[in-house]
Protein backbone atom coordinates (compact mmCIF):
# COMPACT_ATOMS: atom_id res chain seq x y z
CA MET A 1 -2.20 27.54 -3.12
CA GLN A 2 0.01 25.41 -5.35
CA ASP A 3 2.07 24.67 -2.24
CA TRP A 4 -0.98 22.90 -0.83
CA LEU A 5 -0.58 20.18 -3.48
CA THR A 6 2.80 19.14 -2.09
CA MET A 7 2.29 19.69 1.64
CA THR A 8 1.92 16.77 4.03
CA ALA A 9 -1.59 15.94 5.16
CA ALA A 10 -0.55 16.83 8.73
CA ASP A 11 0.66 20.28 7.68
CA LEU A 12 -2.55 20.88 5.74
CA GLY A 13 -4.49 19.91 8.85
CA ARG A 14 -2.43 22.29 10.98
CA GLY A 15 -3.09 25.02 8.43
CA ILE A 16 -6.83 24.42 8.75
CA GLU A 17 -6.52 24.38 12.55
CA ALA A 18 -4.76 27.78 12.45
CA GLY A 19 -7.36 29.26 10.11
CA GLU A 20 -4.78 29.73 7.36
CA ILE A 21 -6.33 27.14 5.01
CA GLY A 22 -10.03 26.71 4.30
CA PRO A 23 -11.25 23.14 3.65
CA VAL A 24 -13.42 24.27 0.73
CA ALA A 25 -10.61 26.23 -0.91
CA LEU A 26 -8.23 23.32 -0.31
CA THR A 27 -10.63 20.79 -1.82
CA ARG A 28 -11.31 23.01 -4.84
CA CYS A 29 -7.55 23.38 -5.28
CA TYR A 30 -7.18 19.59 -5.51
CA LEU A 31 -10.25 19.13 -7.73
CA GLU A 32 -8.98 21.79 -10.14
CA ALA A 33 -5.54 20.18 -10.20
CA ILE A 34 -7.10 16.80 -11.01
CA GLU A 35 -9.26 18.28 -13.76
CA ALA A 36 -6.30 20.07 -15.35
CA ASP A 37 -3.93 17.09 -15.23
CA PRO A 38 -3.62 15.14 -18.51
CA LEU A 39 -2.88 11.99 -16.50
CA LYS A 40 -6.08 12.17 -14.42
CA ASP A 41 -7.91 9.39 -16.28
CA ARG A 42 -4.97 7.06 -15.69
CA ILE A 43 -5.05 7.79 -11.97
CA TYR A 44 -8.72 8.23 -10.99
CA THR A 45 -11.54 5.90 -12.01
CA GLN A 46 -14.01 8.53 -10.81
CA VAL A 47 -13.71 11.90 -9.13
CA THR A 48 -16.48 12.38 -6.57
CA HIS A 49 -16.71 16.14 -7.01
CA ASP A 50 -20.08 16.77 -5.37
CA ARG A 51 -19.30 14.57 -2.38
CA ALA A 52 -15.93 16.24 -1.90
CA ILE A 53 -17.40 19.75 -1.92
CA ALA A 54 -20.21 18.79 0.46
CA GLU A 55 -17.75 17.20 2.89
CA ALA A 56 -15.43 20.21 2.65
CA GLU A 57 -18.29 22.60 3.39
CA ALA A 58 -19.24 20.56 6.46
CA SER A 59 -15.59 20.59 7.55
CA GLN A 60 -15.45 24.37 7.16
CA LYS A 61 -18.47 24.79 9.42
CA ARG A 62 -16.87 22.59 12.07
CA ALA A 63 -13.63 24.57 11.84
CA ASP A 64 -15.51 27.84 12.23
CA LEU A 65 -17.18 26.50 15.38
CA GLY A 66 -14.00 24.99 16.82
CA LEU A 67 -15.47 21.50 16.52
CA ARG A 68 -12.93 19.76 14.26
CA ARG A 69 -13.05 15.99 14.59
CA SER A 70 -9.37 15.25 13.90
CA LEU A 71 -6.24 16.94 12.67
CA LEU A 72 -7.10 15.65 9.18
CA ASP A 73 -10.63 17.14 9.25
CA GLY A 74 -10.93 18.86 5.84
CA VAL A 75 -7.94 17.14 4.22
CA PRO A 76 -8.64 15.58 0.75
CA VAL A 77 -7.85 11.87 0.33
CA SER A 78 -8.15 9.36 -2.53
CA TRP A 79 -9.50 5.81 -2.21
CA LYS A 80 -8.46 2.67 -4.07
CA ASP A 81 -11.24 1.24 -6.24
CA LEU A 82 -11.92 -1.72 -3.96
CA PHE A 83 -13.42 0.30 -1.11
CA ASP A 84 -17.21 0.42 -1.42
CA SER A 85 -18.51 3.95 -1.78
CA ALA A 86 -22.24 4.61 -1.78
CA GLY A 87 -23.58 5.49 -5.23
CA THR A 88 -20.15 5.33 -6.87
CA ALA A 89 -18.95 2.40 -8.97
CA THR A 90 -16.49 0.13 -7.16
CA GLU A 91 -15.06 -2.35 -9.68
CA SER A 92 -11.71 -3.44 -8.18
CA GLY A 93 -9.94 -2.80 -11.47
CA SER A 94 -11.87 -5.54 -13.29
CA ASP A 95 -14.52 -5.73 -15.99
CA LEU A 96 -15.91 -8.70 -14.07
CA LEU A 97 -17.40 -6.11 -11.70
CA LYS A 98 -18.29 -3.50 -14.31
CA GLY A 99 -21.25 -1.40 -13.19
CA ARG A 100 -21.08 -2.59 -9.58
CA VAL A 101 -22.43 0.30 -7.47
CA PRO A 102 -22.63 -0.27 -3.70
CA ASP A 103 -25.39 1.31 -1.65
CA GLN A 104 -23.17 2.13 1.34
CA ASP A 105 -19.57 3.03 2.15
CA ALA A 106 -16.98 0.57 3.36
CA ALA A 107 -16.54 0.74 7.13
CA VAL A 108 -13.13 2.44 6.85
CA LEU A 109 -14.51 5.07 4.49
CA ARG A 110 -17.34 5.71 6.95
CA ASN A 111 -14.80 6.06 9.77
CA ALA A 112 -12.62 8.44 7.77
CA THR A 113 -15.64 10.52 6.76
CA LEU A 114 -16.79 10.75 10.38
CA MET A 115 -13.28 11.93 11.28
CA GLY A 116 -13.62 14.70 8.68
CA THR A 117 -11.47 13.63 5.74
CA VAL A 118 -12.69 14.62 2.27
CA CYS A 119 -13.18 11.87 -0.33
CA LEU A 120 -11.79 13.04 -3.69
CA GLY A 121 -12.67 9.86 -5.58
CA LYS A 122 -11.58 6.34 -6.53
CA THR A 123 -8.21 5.36 -7.96
CA HIS A 124 -7.12 2.71 -10.47
CA MET A 125 -5.50 -0.52 -9.34
CA SER A 126 -4.25 -3.90 -10.55
CA GLU A 127 -7.09 -6.18 -11.62
CA LEU A 128 -8.75 -7.64 -8.49
CA ALA A 129 -5.57 -6.53 -6.64
CA PHE A 130 -3.67 -9.63 -7.84
CA SER A 131 -0.41 -8.07 -9.05
CA GLY A 132 2.44 -6.10 -7.52
CA LEU A 133 3.14 -4.17 -10.73
CA GLY A 134 0.10 -1.92 -11.12
CA PHE A 135 -0.08 -2.81 -14.82
CA ASN A 136 -3.74 -3.06 -15.87
CA PRO A 137 -4.48 -3.20 -19.62
CA VAL A 138 -8.17 -3.95 -18.89
CA LYS A 139 -8.78 -0.56 -17.24
CA GLN A 140 -5.89 1.91 -16.92
CA THR A 141 -2.28 1.80 -15.80
CA PRO A 142 -1.30 4.79 -13.66
CA PRO A 143 2.07 6.45 -14.26
CA CYS A 144 5.19 6.04 -12.10
CA VAL A 145 6.40 9.42 -10.89
CA ASN A 146 10.04 8.56 -11.67
CA ASP A 147 9.48 7.02 -15.13
CA GLN A 148 6.20 7.29 -16.99
CA ALA A 149 7.26 4.46 -19.31
CA ALA A 150 7.51 2.13 -16.30
CA ALA A 151 5.03 0.37 -14.03
CA PRO A 152 3.93 2.33 -10.93
CA GLY A 153 3.80 -0.64 -8.56
CA GLY A 154 0.61 -2.25 -7.38
CA SER A 155 -1.88 -3.12 -6.65
CA SER A 156 -2.50 0.30 -5.06
CA SER A 157 -1.09 1.98 -8.15
CA GLY A 158 -3.53 4.86 -8.54
CA ALA A 159 -3.41 5.57 -4.81
CA ALA A 160 0.35 6.10 -5.06
CA ALA A 161 0.11 8.15 -8.26
CA SER A 162 -2.59 10.41 -6.83
CA VAL A 163 -0.22 11.46 -4.03
CA ALA A 164 3.03 11.45 -6.00
CA PHE A 165 1.57 13.65 -8.75
CA GLY A 166 -0.02 16.10 -6.31
CA LEU A 167 -3.63 15.01 -6.93
CA ALA A 168 -4.41 13.94 -3.34
CA ALA A 169 -2.93 14.73 0.05
CA ALA A 170 -2.87 11.00 0.79
CA GLY A 171 -4.26 7.77 -0.64
CA ILE A 172 -5.86 4.75 1.00
CA GLY A 173 -4.89 1.36 -0.41
CA SER A 174 -4.72 -2.30 0.52
CA ASP A 175 -1.80 -4.70 0.97
CA THR A 176 -2.12 -8.47 0.53
CA GLY A 177 1.44 -9.22 -0.57
CA GLY A 178 3.01 -5.77 -0.87
CA SER A 179 0.33 -3.69 -2.57
CA VAL A 180 0.83 -0.60 -0.37
CA ARG A 181 4.61 -0.86 0.03
CA ILE A 182 5.68 -1.51 -3.59
CA PRO A 183 3.89 1.50 -5.15
CA SER A 184 5.01 3.61 -2.19
CA ALA A 185 8.63 2.61 -2.78
CA TRP A 186 8.54 3.09 -6.55
CA ASN A 187 6.91 6.53 -6.16
CA ASP A 188 9.03 7.72 -3.18
CA LEU A 189 6.22 7.72 -0.62
CA VAL A 190 5.64 6.35 2.86
CA GLY A 191 3.42 3.27 2.93
CA LEU A 192 2.01 1.46 5.97
CA LYS A 193 0.96 -2.19 5.86
CA THR A 194 -1.15 -2.90 8.92
CA THR A 195 -1.42 -6.22 10.75
CA SER A 196 -3.99 -8.62 9.32
CA GLY A 197 -7.22 -8.26 11.28
CA ARG A 198 -6.40 -4.89 12.84
CA ILE A 199 -8.59 -2.83 10.48
CA THR A 200 -12.02 -4.07 9.46
CA LEU A 201 -12.44 -5.31 5.87
CA GLU A 202 -16.20 -4.70 5.85
CA GLY A 203 -17.16 -3.32 2.44
CA VAL A 204 -13.76 -4.04 0.86
CA VAL A 205 -13.64 -6.20 -2.27
CA PRO A 206 -11.50 -9.17 -1.15
CA LEU A 207 -8.56 -10.99 -2.70
CA CYS A 208 -7.26 -13.24 0.12
CA LEU A 209 -9.09 -12.55 3.35
CA LYS A 210 -6.39 -14.12 5.52
CA PHE A 211 -3.78 -11.73 4.10
CA ASP A 212 -5.78 -8.64 3.01
CA THR A 213 -4.91 -5.51 4.98
CA ILE A 214 -5.70 -1.80 4.65
CA GLY A 215 -3.14 0.99 4.82
CA PRO A 216 -2.27 4.54 3.77
CA LEU A 217 0.16 5.86 1.14
CA ALA A 218 1.40 9.26 2.26
CA ARG A 219 4.12 11.94 2.21
CA SER A 220 5.40 11.34 5.75
CA VAL A 221 5.36 8.85 8.60
CA GLU A 222 3.33 11.33 10.62
CA ASP A 223 0.70 11.32 7.88
CA ALA A 224 0.63 7.51 7.91
CA GLY A 225 0.02 7.53 11.67
CA LEU A 226 -2.77 10.08 11.44
CA LEU A 227 -4.40 8.16 8.60
CA LEU A 228 -4.24 4.94 10.62
CA GLY A 229 -6.14 6.86 13.27
CA VAL A 230 -8.91 8.10 10.99
CA LEU A 231 -9.33 4.64 9.43
CA GLU A 232 -10.01 3.34 12.93
CA GLY A 233 -11.90 6.42 14.14
CA THR A 234 -9.17 7.53 16.56
CA ALA A 235 -6.62 10.33 16.85
CA GLY A 236 -3.63 8.15 15.90
CA PRO A 237 -0.17 8.32 17.51
CA ASP A 238 1.54 11.67 18.11
CA LEU A 239 4.67 11.62 15.92
CA ARG A 240 5.56 15.30 15.91
CA HIS A 241 8.79 14.77 17.85
CA PRO A 242 10.79 11.83 16.43
CA ALA A 243 12.75 9.76 18.93
CA SER A 244 16.50 9.25 18.68
CA LEU A 245 17.97 6.19 16.99
CA LYS A 246 20.71 5.94 19.60
CA GLY A 247 20.63 2.51 21.17
CA ARG A 248 18.10 1.19 18.65
CA ARG A 249 18.87 -2.34 17.46
CA PHE A 250 17.85 -3.31 13.94
CA ALA A 251 18.13 -6.65 12.17
CA ASP A 252 19.49 -6.53 8.62
CA LEU A 253 17.65 -9.52 7.11
CA GLN A 254 20.08 -11.56 5.01
CA ASN A 255 18.37 -14.55 3.45
CA ILE A 256 16.14 -14.23 0.37
CA VAL A 257 15.68 -10.44 0.34
CA HIS A 258 19.12 -9.68 -1.17
CA ASP A 259 18.93 -12.23 -4.01
CA ASP A 260 18.85 -10.70 -7.52
CA LEU A 261 18.98 -7.20 -6.07
CA ASP A 262 19.26 -4.39 -8.61
CA PRO A 263 22.67 -2.68 -8.12
CA LYS A 264 21.03 0.73 -7.67
CA ILE A 265 18.77 -0.64 -4.94
CA ALA A 266 21.67 -2.47 -3.28
CA ALA A 267 23.71 0.76 -3.19
CA ALA A 268 20.77 2.78 -1.81
CA TYR A 269 20.20 0.18 0.90
CA ARG A 270 23.87 0.16 1.96
CA GLU A 271 23.89 3.96 2.12
CA THR A 272 20.71 3.92 4.19
CA LEU A 273 22.17 1.50 6.72
CA GLU A 274 25.28 3.68 7.03
CA LYS A 275 23.12 6.72 7.80
CA LEU A 276 21.26 4.77 10.48
CA LYS A 277 24.57 3.71 12.04
CA GLU A 278 25.76 7.32 12.00
CA ALA A 279 22.57 8.25 13.86
CA GLY A 280 23.44 5.77 16.60
CA ALA A 281 21.58 2.64 15.57
CA GLN A 282 23.10 -0.82 15.84
CA ILE A 283 22.68 -2.97 12.71
CA VAL A 284 22.94 -6.74 13.18
CA PRO A 285 22.89 -9.24 10.27
CA LEU A 286 20.11 -11.81 10.71
CA GLU A 287 19.15 -15.01 8.92
CA VAL A 288 15.88 -16.79 9.57
CA PRO A 289 16.17 -20.20 7.85
CA GLU A 290 12.45 -20.94 8.24
CA LEU A 291 11.72 -18.02 5.90
CA GLU A 292 12.75 -20.20 2.95
CA GLU A 293 10.01 -22.71 3.75
CA ALA A 294 7.43 -19.99 4.33
CA MET A 295 8.12 -18.32 0.99
CA GLY A 296 7.71 -21.69 -0.74
CA LEU A 297 4.19 -21.93 0.65
CA SER A 298 3.04 -18.73 -1.08
CA PRO A 299 1.57 -20.32 -4.25
CA ILE A 300 -0.64 -22.62 -2.16
CA LEU A 301 -1.73 -20.03 0.39
CA TYR A 302 -2.45 -17.14 -1.97
CA THR A 303 -3.80 -18.68 -5.15
CA THR A 304 -5.97 -21.29 -3.42
CA GLU A 305 -7.84 -18.72 -1.38
CA ALA A 306 -8.02 -16.19 -4.22
CA TYR A 307 -9.43 -18.72 -6.67
CA GLY A 308 -11.74 -20.13 -4.01
CA LEU A 309 -13.23 -16.67 -3.49
CA TRP A 310 -13.44 -15.74 -7.19
CA LYS A 311 -13.87 -19.00 -9.15
CA ASP A 312 -17.63 -18.71 -9.69
CA VAL A 313 -17.35 -15.10 -10.89
CA ILE A 314 -14.27 -15.65 -13.05
CA GLU A 315 -15.41 -18.77 -14.87
CA VAL A 316 -18.66 -17.18 -16.03
CA SER A 317 -16.71 -14.61 -18.11
CA PRO A 318 -12.98 -15.45 -18.10
CA GLN A 319 -12.52 -13.61 -21.41
CA LEU A 320 -13.03 -10.30 -19.57
CA MET A 321 -9.79 -10.73 -17.63
CA TYR A 322 -6.21 -9.89 -18.50
CA PRO A 323 -4.75 -13.34 -19.32
CA GLU A 324 -1.79 -13.00 -16.94
CA ILE A 325 -4.11 -12.31 -13.98
CA LEU A 326 -6.53 -15.05 -15.07
CA GLU A 327 -3.70 -17.58 -15.22
CA ARG A 328 -2.51 -16.60 -11.75
CA PHE A 329 -5.98 -17.08 -10.27
CA ARG A 330 -6.46 -20.46 -11.96
CA THR A 331 -3.22 -21.73 -10.42
CA GLY A 332 -5.27 -22.09 -7.25
CA ALA A 333 -7.18 -25.00 -8.78
CA GLN A 334 -4.03 -27.13 -8.66
CA PHE A 335 -4.07 -27.48 -4.86
CA SER A 336 -6.33 -29.61 -2.68
CA GLY A 337 -8.02 -28.77 0.60
CA PRO A 338 -5.49 -30.90 2.54
CA ASP A 339 -2.63 -29.08 0.73
CA TYR A 340 -4.02 -25.74 1.87
CA VAL A 341 -4.60 -26.80 5.50
CA ALA A 342 -1.13 -28.35 5.73
CA ALA A 343 0.45 -25.20 4.27
CA TRP A 344 -1.18 -23.04 6.94
CA ALA A 345 0.03 -25.39 9.67
CA LYS A 346 3.57 -25.11 8.31
CA LEU A 347 3.29 -21.31 8.07
CA GLU A 348 2.26 -21.05 11.72
CA ARG A 349 5.41 -22.96 12.71
CA CYS A 350 7.51 -20.62 10.55
CA ARG A 351 5.89 -17.61 12.21
CA MET A 352 6.82 -18.94 15.65
CA ALA A 353 10.44 -19.31 14.53
CA TRP A 354 10.41 -15.76 13.11
CA ASP A 355 8.97 -14.32 16.32
CA GLN A 356 11.74 -15.93 18.34
CA ALA A 357 14.48 -14.82 15.92
CA VAL A 358 13.44 -11.15 15.83
CA ALA A 359 12.36 -10.72 19.46
CA GLY A 360 15.48 -8.79 20.46
CA PHE A 361 15.23 -6.15 17.73
CA ASP A 362 13.38 -2.86 17.38
CA ALA A 363 12.64 -3.73 13.74
CA VAL A 364 13.83 -5.83 10.82
CA LEU A 365 15.17 -4.04 7.72
CA SER A 366 15.36 -4.93 4.03
CA PRO A 367 14.92 -3.32 0.63
CA VAL A 368 11.21 -2.99 -0.22
CA SER A 369 11.59 -4.41 -3.71
CA PRO A 370 14.57 -6.11 -5.38
CA ASN A 371 13.75 -4.60 -8.78
CA LEU A 372 13.16 -1.12 -10.17
CA PRO A 373 9.89 -0.28 -11.97
CA PRO A 374 9.76 -2.50 -15.09
CA ASN A 375 9.04 -1.23 -18.59
CA LEU A 376 5.33 -1.13 -19.47
CA GLU A 377 5.73 -1.92 -23.14
CA ARG A 378 7.78 -5.01 -22.40
CA LEU A 379 5.31 -6.15 -19.72
CA GLN A 380 2.63 -6.09 -22.40
CA SER A 381 4.58 -8.14 -24.95
CA ASP A 382 6.85 -10.46 -22.96
CA HIS A 383 5.13 -13.11 -20.81
CA ASP A 384 8.27 -14.27 -19.04
CA TYR A 385 9.29 -10.69 -18.25
CA TYR A 386 5.85 -10.00 -16.77
CA VAL A 387 5.86 -13.10 -14.57
CA GLN A 388 9.44 -12.63 -13.38
CA SER A 389 8.96 -8.90 -12.71
CA ASN A 390 5.78 -9.50 -10.74
CA LEU A 391 7.16 -12.31 -8.59
CA LEU A 392 10.36 -10.38 -7.91
CA ALA A 393 8.51 -7.17 -7.01
CA LEU A 394 6.39 -9.01 -4.44
CA ARG A 395 9.10 -11.19 -2.94
CA ASN A 396 10.52 -8.97 -0.18
CA THR A 397 7.24 -7.40 0.86
CA ARG A 398 5.58 -10.80 1.06
CA VAL A 399 7.84 -11.56 4.04
CA GLY A 400 5.74 -9.15 6.09
CA ASN A 401 2.43 -10.69 5.00
CA LEU A 402 3.56 -14.28 5.53
CA MET A 403 5.01 -13.51 8.96
CA GLY A 404 1.82 -11.68 9.94
CA VAL A 405 3.48 -8.42 10.98
CA CYS A 406 2.99 -4.71 10.30
CA ALA A 407 5.47 -2.97 7.99
CA LEU A 408 6.53 0.38 6.59
CA SER A 409 7.99 1.46 3.28
CA LEU A 410 10.17 4.57 3.58
CA PRO A 411 11.89 6.62 0.84
CA THR A 412 15.68 6.42 0.96
CA GLY A 413 16.40 9.52 -1.14
CA THR A 414 17.28 7.38 -4.17
CA PRO A 415 14.33 7.35 -6.61
CA SER A 416 12.19 4.18 -6.48
CA CYS A 417 14.47 2.56 -3.87
CA GLY A 418 12.49 2.05 -0.67
CA LEU A 419 13.48 0.82 2.79
CA GLN A 420 11.24 -1.83 4.34
CA VAL A 421 10.86 -1.72 8.12
CA LEU A 422 9.16 -4.79 9.60
CA GLY A 423 7.61 -4.54 13.06
CA GLN A 424 5.74 -6.89 15.39
CA PRO A 425 2.09 -7.96 14.96
CA ASP A 426 -0.38 -5.31 16.17
CA CYS A 427 2.43 -2.93 17.12
CA GLU A 428 1.78 -0.24 14.51
CA GLU A 429 2.26 2.63 16.95
CA SER A 430 5.72 1.38 17.93
CA LEU A 431 6.60 0.76 14.27
CA LEU A 432 5.49 4.27 13.33
CA ARG A 433 7.62 5.82 16.07
CA THR A 434 10.60 3.82 14.84
CA GLY A 435 9.82 4.82 11.28
CA SER A 436 9.59 8.47 12.26
CA ALA A 437 13.06 8.27 13.83
CA ILE A 438 14.45 6.59 10.70
CA GLU A 439 12.77 9.18 8.49
CA ALA A 440 14.45 11.97 10.48
CA ALA A 441 17.84 10.28 10.21
CA LEU A 442 17.49 9.94 6.43
CA ALA A 443 16.23 13.48 5.86
């Protein structure tokens, strides 16, 4: 049964399908592992024990009758603490929302429940999802699987830790500027950032509605595809037989994403590209000059919307917030309405230039993050280190959000050094098939 804690969600589902794994036994295995783990309170805000058992029992009955609703029917999953869950506190990592208990599930949690997944509970996150580090002194900071003295990546920090430490078969998070991909990279997982607008945000505590997206953190690309399916109430793409990389054409993005790259990450990225070439892929260097302008728009686009959404709540009790997060929100007050509208007009022009530049490629590649997980103690005591670490962590992933595309984070085999694979808008299935082929080549 201990093997169950490290198996992919897909393999667990196949075990249930074959009658070799019982959903109730599997769920109890995970619940017992959570209860016994000394790190559990740093990973889970709440464990929904009774709900999990009830859902597992229903899954077992369906399995016995041959009426399973999806391959992941009966598989236990964790949920980031910004997805509403009926009767369970949903506080988005902030004391501003302390005691907030929704009366119904978020739409994606309803979909996943209808498809048979088992809800294990809610996981810790960066405060109001406004940090790529996962450091949250207001609530809890989850551990990084490769260095418990370092930040886990955020804002879906607990989602990543729940999977990396064997306390969930998969985790559901959100990605506004890199919040699925950074913790996935730093904890050696697969993370999928979906296209903005593809998955409903109903019942999800917002940060920036124009950039907020929902996505899974998982142990394989196949898992990510299946989880995309259950979030939408569908079967998801069939990724059991990865395609060849022969003839695939990838862009190696040059500008911005290689600046200030940690030497370990740079080496892992070079080795990864060599493996892809050996597998038959063509790698072509690519610069997109308009990306410079787009990245410069980030402070206006992100902080203005975030502060616009949260100003009234924040300014009633600003003392409840971690000062670094509070300061970042308040930056949004510096920009006017015309500034914000003009920035969006400029971003749309940059997106058109990007679309034209990347049209001839199967995907665009870059390191997920330029920096390795930063030290927690120093983040707490050194303001400049915190700000620089956070901005650097988010820089490469933000390319995907600004350009409005879907994206994957894949492990490279070097701890905490992820490969970012950028696809086309609303082409998740194609991206996942490409990612599955890359995953096979790197295995």
